[in-house]
CSV table of C-alpha atoms in Angstrom, one decimal:
chain,number,residue,atom,x,y,z
U,12,MET,CA,-18.6,-12.6,10.2
U,13,PRO,CA,-16.9,-9.3,9.2
U,14,ALA,CA,-14.4,-7.8,11.7
U,15,LYS,CA,-15.8,-5.3,14.1
U,16,ASN,CA,-13.6,-2.5,12.6
U,17,THR,CA,-12.8,-2.7,8.9
U,18,ILE,CA,-11.0,-0.3,6.5
U,19,CYS,CA,-13.3,0.4,3.6
U,20,LEU,CA,-11.6,1.3,0.4
U,21,TRP,CA,-13.5,2.8,-2.5
U,22,PHE,CA,-12.8,1.5,-6.0
U,23,ASN,CA,-14.2,2.4,-9.4
U,24,GLY,CA,-15.3,-1.1,-10.4
U,25,HIS,CA,-12.0,-2.9,-9.7
U,26,ALA,CA,-12.3,-3.9,-6.0
U,27,GLU,CA,-12.0,-7.6,-6.7
U,28,GLU,CA,-9.0,-7.2,-9.0
U,29,ALA,CA,-7.2,-5.0,-6.4
U,30,ALA,CA,-8.0,-7.4,-3.6
U,31,ARG,CA,-6.7,-10.4,-5.5
U,32,PHE,CA,-3.5,-8.5,-6.3
U,33,TYR,CA,-3.0,-7.5,-2.7
U,34,ALA,CA,-3.5,-11.1,-1.6
U,35,ALA,CA,-1.0,-12.4,-4.1
U,36,THR,CA,1.6,-9.7,-3.2
U,37,PHE,CA,1.6,-9.2,0.6
U,38,PRO,CA,2.1,-11.9,3.3
U,39,ASP,CA,-0.8,-12.6,5.6
U,40,SER,CA,-3.3,-11.4,3.0
U,41,SER,CA,-6.4,-13.1,1.5
U,42,VAL,CA,-9.6,-12.5,-0.3
U,43,GLY,CA,-12.9,-13.4,1.5
U,44,ALA,CA,-16.5,-13.0,0.5
U,45,VAL,CA,-17.4,-11.3,-2.8
U,46,MET,CA,-20.9,-9.7,-2.7
U,47,ARG,CA,-22.6,-9.5,-6.0
U,48,ALA,CA,-25.7,-7.4,-6.9
U,49,PRO,CA,-28.8,-9.5,-6.6
U,50,GLY,CA,-30.5,-7.5,-9.3
U,51,ASP,CA,-30.0,-4.6,-11.7
U,52,TYR,CA,-29.5,-1.1,-10.2
U,53,PRO,CA,-29.1,2.4,-11.6
U,54,SER,CA,-25.3,2.1,-12.3
U,55,GLY,CA,-25.0,-1.6,-12.8
U,56,GLN,CA,-26.6,-5.0,-13.3
U,57,GLN,CA,-27.3,-8.2,-11.6
U,58,GLY,CA,-24.1,-10.1,-10.8
U,59,ASP,CA,-21.8,-7.1,-10.7
U,60,VAL,CA,-19.3,-7.1,-7.8
U,61,LEU,CA,-20.5,-4.6,-5.1
U,62,THR,CA,-18.1,-5.4,-2.3
U,63,VAL,CA,-15.1,-7.6,-1.6
U,64,GLU,CA,-13.9,-8.6,1.9
U,65,PHE,CA,-10.1,-9.0,2.0
U,66,THR,CA,-7.2,-8.8,4.4
U,67,VAL,CA,-3.9,-7.0,3.7
U,68,MET,CA,-1.1,-8.0,6.0
U,69,GLY,CA,-3.6,-9.0,8.7
U,70,ILE,CA,-5.7,-5.8,8.4
U,71,PRO,CA,-9.3,-6.4,7.5
U,72,CYS,CA,-10.5,-4.4,4.5
U,73,LEU,CA,-13.7,-4.0,2.4
U,74,GLY,CA,-13.4,-3.0,-1.2
U,75,LEU,CA,-16.4,-1.1,-2.3
U,76,ASN,CA,-17.1,-0.6,-6.0
U,77,GLY,CA,-18.6,2.8,-5.6
U,78,GLY,CA,-17.8,4.4,-8.9
U,79,PRO,CA,-15.5,7.4,-9.8
U,80,ALA,CA,-17.0,9.9,-7.3
U,81,PHE,CA,-14.3,9.4,-4.6
U,82,PRO,CA,-10.8,8.6,-5.9
U,83,GLN,CA,-8.0,7.4,-3.6
U,84,THR,CA,-5.7,10.2,-2.2
U,85,GLU,CA,-2.4,10.2,-0.4
U,86,ALA,CA,-4.4,11.1,2.7
U,87,PHE,CA,-4.6,7.3,3.2
U,88,SER,CA,-1.8,4.9,2.7
U,89,PHE,CA,-0.6,1.5,3.9
U,90,GLN,CA,2.9,1.6,5.4
U,91,VAL,CA,4.8,-1.6,5.0
U,92,ALA,CA,7.9,-2.2,7.2
U,93,THR,CA,10.4,-4.2,5.2
U,94,ASP,CA,13.3,-6.2,6.7
U,95,ASP,CA,15.8,-6.0,3.8
U,96,GLN,CA,16.4,-4.7,0.3
U,97,ALA,CA,15.1,-7.8,-1.3
U,98,GLU,CA,11.7,-7.4,0.4
U,99,THR,CA,11.7,-3.7,-0.3
U,100,ASP,CA,12.5,-4.3,-4.0
U,101,ARG,CA,9.9,-7.1,-4.3
U,102,LEU,CA,7.0,-5.1,-2.9
U,103,TRP,CA,8.0,-1.8,-4.7
U,104,ASN,CA,8.4,-3.6,-8.0
U,105,ALA,CA,5.1,-5.5,-7.6
U,106,ILE,CA,3.2,-2.2,-7.1
U,107,VAL,CA,5.0,0.0,-9.6
U,108,GLY,CA,5.4,-2.8,-12.2
U,109,ASN,CA,1.7,-3.6,-12.1
U,110,GLY,CA,0.7,-0.2,-13.5
U,111,GLY,CA,1.6,1.8,-10.4
U,112,GLN,CA,3.8,4.8,-10.2
U,113,GLU,CA,6.8,5.9,-8.1
U,114,SER,CA,6.8,8.8,-5.8
U,115,ALA,CA,9.3,10.2,-3.3
U,116,CYS,CA,10.8,8.9,-0.1
U,117,GLY,CA,9.6,5.3,-0.3
U,118,TRP,CA,6.0,6.2,-1.4
U,119,CYS,CA,4.4,4.6,-4.5
U,120,LYS,CA,0.9,4.3,-5.8
U,121,ASP,CA,-0.8,1.2,-7.2
U,122,LYS,CA,-2.8,1.3,-10.4
U,123,TRP,CA,-6.0,1.8,-8.5
U,124,GLY,CA,-4.6,5.0,-6.9
U,125,LEU,CA,-4.0,3.6,-3.4
U,126,SER,CA,-0.8,4.9,-1.8
U,127,TRP,CA,1.9,2.6,-0.2
U,128,GLN,CA,4.9,3.5,1.9
U,129,ILE,CA,7.5,0.8,1.5
U,130,THR,CA,9.6,1.6,4.5
U,131,PRO,CA,12.7,-0.4,5.5
U,132,ARG,CA,13.0,-0.8,9.2
U,133,VAL,CA,16.6,0.5,9.0
U,134,LEU,CA,15.2,3.8,7.7
U,135,THR,CA,13.0,4.2,10.7
U,136,ALA,CA,15.9,3.3,13.1
U,137,ALA,CA,18.2,5.8,11.3
U,138,VAL,CA,15.9,8.8,11.4
U,139,ASN,CA,15.1,8.1,15.1
U,140,ASP,CA,18.7,7.8,16.1
U,141,PRO,CA,19.4,9.9,19.2
U,142,ASP,CA,22.5,11.2,17.4
U,143,ARG,CA,20.6,14.0,15.6
U,144,ALA,CA,23.4,14.6,13.1
U,145,ALA,CA,23.3,10.9,12.1
U,146,ALA,CA,19.5,11.0,11.9
U,147,GLN,CA,19.7,14.1,9.7
U,148,ARG,CA,22.1,12.5,7.3
U,149,ALA,CA,19.9,9.5,6.9
U,150,PHE,CA,16.8,11.8,6.5
U,151,ASP,CA,18.6,13.9,3.9
U,152,ALA,CA,19.6,10.7,2.0
U,153,MET,CA,15.9,9.5,2.1
U,154,MET,CA,14.7,12.8,0.7
U,155,GLY,CA,16.6,12.2,-2.5
U,156,MET,CA,15.2,8.7,-3.1
U,157,THR,CA,12.1,7.3,-4.7
U,158,LYS,CA,12.4,3.6,-3.7
U,159,ILE,CA,14.5,3.4,-0.5
U,160,ASP,CA,18.1,2.1,-1.0
U,161,ILE,CA,19.1,0.6,2.3
U,162,ALA,CA,22.8,0.7,1.5
U,163,GLY,CA,22.5,4.4,0.8
U,164,ILE,CA,20.6,5.0,4.1
U,165,GLU,CA,23.2,3.0,6.1
U,166,LYS,CA,26.1,4.9,4.4
U,167,ALA,CA,24.6,8.3,5.2
U,168,TRP,CA,23.7,7.2,8.7
U,169,ARG,CA,27.3,6.2,9.4
U,170,GLY,CA,28.6,9.4,8.0
């Protein structure tokens, strides 16, 4: 039984590949039902994957192979809170190293165009520090980074 509320992500024929990558990369992730076309249709044939149910870090998702009409945009992203540099590096490198691309301030995009924010918890704490000067230093340091360097954030935060 599908979840009552599910995020539907549109893919251009690669929903199952993406779902399997997410399940192998992120904790508390899995692939569920794969729905295949029961017969030929205008843009495909019997047996083609139409949808894939999957979970990413406990969030229920549906991958829809809808074709190229609606590509992913940065208007939707997954934000992943990481606990340390090793976890940050592992997730970042998995996404970027699997055909993805780097962006700024902890953002990257996977090879299917889906955006990810790999955000160390220390960064969130630093930019929310009640000491606004300390928060500004951490924020300024983040603005110069692609993948977040926790040591760099902590150094800037301390002043």
